[in-house]
GROMACS .gro file of C-alpha atoms in nm:
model
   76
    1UNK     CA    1  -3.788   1.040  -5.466
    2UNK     CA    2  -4.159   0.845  -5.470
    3UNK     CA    3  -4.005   0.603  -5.711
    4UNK     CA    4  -3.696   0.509  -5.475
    5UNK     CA    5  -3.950   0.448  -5.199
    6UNK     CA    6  -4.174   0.247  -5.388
    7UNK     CA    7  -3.863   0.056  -5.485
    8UNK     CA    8  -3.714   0.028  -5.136
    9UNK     CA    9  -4.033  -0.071  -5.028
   10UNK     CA   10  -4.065  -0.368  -5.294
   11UNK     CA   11  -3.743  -0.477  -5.221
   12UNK     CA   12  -3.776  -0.501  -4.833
   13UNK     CA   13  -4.102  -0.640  -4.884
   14UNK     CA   14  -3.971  -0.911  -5.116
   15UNK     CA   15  -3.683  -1.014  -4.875
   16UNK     CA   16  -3.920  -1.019  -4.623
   17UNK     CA   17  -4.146  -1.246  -4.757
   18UNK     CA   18  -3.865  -1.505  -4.901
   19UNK     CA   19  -3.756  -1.489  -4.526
   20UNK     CA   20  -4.070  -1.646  -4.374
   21UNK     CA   21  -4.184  -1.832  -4.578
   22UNK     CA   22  -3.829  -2.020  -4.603
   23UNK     CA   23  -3.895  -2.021  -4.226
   24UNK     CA   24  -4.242  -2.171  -4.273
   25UNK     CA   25  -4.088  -2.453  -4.523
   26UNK     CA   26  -3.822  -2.548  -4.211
   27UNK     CA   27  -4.148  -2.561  -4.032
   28UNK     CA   28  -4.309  -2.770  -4.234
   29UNK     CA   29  -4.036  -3.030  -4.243
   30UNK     CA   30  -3.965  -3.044  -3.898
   31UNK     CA   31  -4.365  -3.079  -3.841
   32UNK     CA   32  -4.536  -3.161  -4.163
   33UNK     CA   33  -4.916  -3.125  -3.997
   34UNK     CA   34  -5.199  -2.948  -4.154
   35UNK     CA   35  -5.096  -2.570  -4.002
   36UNK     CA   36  -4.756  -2.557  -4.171
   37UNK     CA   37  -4.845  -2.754  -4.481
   38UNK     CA   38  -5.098  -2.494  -4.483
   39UNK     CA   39  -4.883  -2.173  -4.391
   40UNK     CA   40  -4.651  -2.267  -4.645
   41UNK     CA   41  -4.883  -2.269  -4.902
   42UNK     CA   42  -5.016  -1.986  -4.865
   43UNK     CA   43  -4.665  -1.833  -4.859
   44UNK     CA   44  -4.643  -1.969  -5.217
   45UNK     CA   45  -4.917  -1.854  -5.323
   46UNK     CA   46  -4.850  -1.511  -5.204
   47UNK     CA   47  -4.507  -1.507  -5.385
   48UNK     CA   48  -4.615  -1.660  -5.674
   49UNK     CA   49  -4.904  -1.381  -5.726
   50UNK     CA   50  -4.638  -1.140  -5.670
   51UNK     CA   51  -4.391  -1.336  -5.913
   52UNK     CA   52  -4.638  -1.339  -6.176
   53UNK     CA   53  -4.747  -0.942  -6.132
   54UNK     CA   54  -4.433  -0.851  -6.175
   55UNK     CA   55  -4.386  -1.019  -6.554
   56UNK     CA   56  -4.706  -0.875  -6.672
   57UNK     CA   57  -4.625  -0.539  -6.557
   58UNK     CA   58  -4.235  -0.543  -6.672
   59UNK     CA   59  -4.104  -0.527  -6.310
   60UNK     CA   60  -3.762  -0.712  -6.257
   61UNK     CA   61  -3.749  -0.976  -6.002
   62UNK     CA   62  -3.479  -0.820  -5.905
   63UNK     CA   63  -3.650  -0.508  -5.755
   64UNK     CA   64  -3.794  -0.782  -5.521
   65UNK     CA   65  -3.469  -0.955  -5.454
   66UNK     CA   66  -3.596  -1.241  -5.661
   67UNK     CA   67  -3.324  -1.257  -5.928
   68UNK     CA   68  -3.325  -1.599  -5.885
   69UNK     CA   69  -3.593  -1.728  -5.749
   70UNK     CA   70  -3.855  -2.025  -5.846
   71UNK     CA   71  -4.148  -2.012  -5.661
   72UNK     CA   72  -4.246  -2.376  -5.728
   73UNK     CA   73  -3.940  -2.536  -5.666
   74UNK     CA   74  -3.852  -2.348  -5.349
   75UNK     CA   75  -4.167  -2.319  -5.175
   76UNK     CA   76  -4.361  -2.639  -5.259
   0.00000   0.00000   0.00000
């Protein structure tokens, strides 16, 4: 039961995240100033952390909803 919250919670989490900070790159390109060149950023930086944490500890993207997802190409 602990391990299908922990998963639930890794998933929502991960679909939350790709959800603003997609929102933060429409920002950005609508209004490229310093606060959402700089929100967006951060959002890839966030989700590349994540991205990375999960190869060195053997979690699949997918439990984030990240199947197929590039951090660097879709966020900068």
């Amino acid at each position: 039961m602990e391990e299908e919250v922990f998963r639930n919670y890794l998933k929502d989490l991960g679909t939350l995240l790709r959800e603003q900070a997609l929102q933060a790159k429409a920002e950005k390109i609508k209004n490229p100033d310093q606060y959402n060149v700089g929100r967006l950023m951060t959002f890839h930086e966030i989700i590349s952390l994540m991205y990375s944490q999960c190869e060195a500890f053997g979690i699949p993207l997918s439990a984030l909803g990240w199947a197929n997802i590039d951090p660097d190409k879709e966020y900068l």
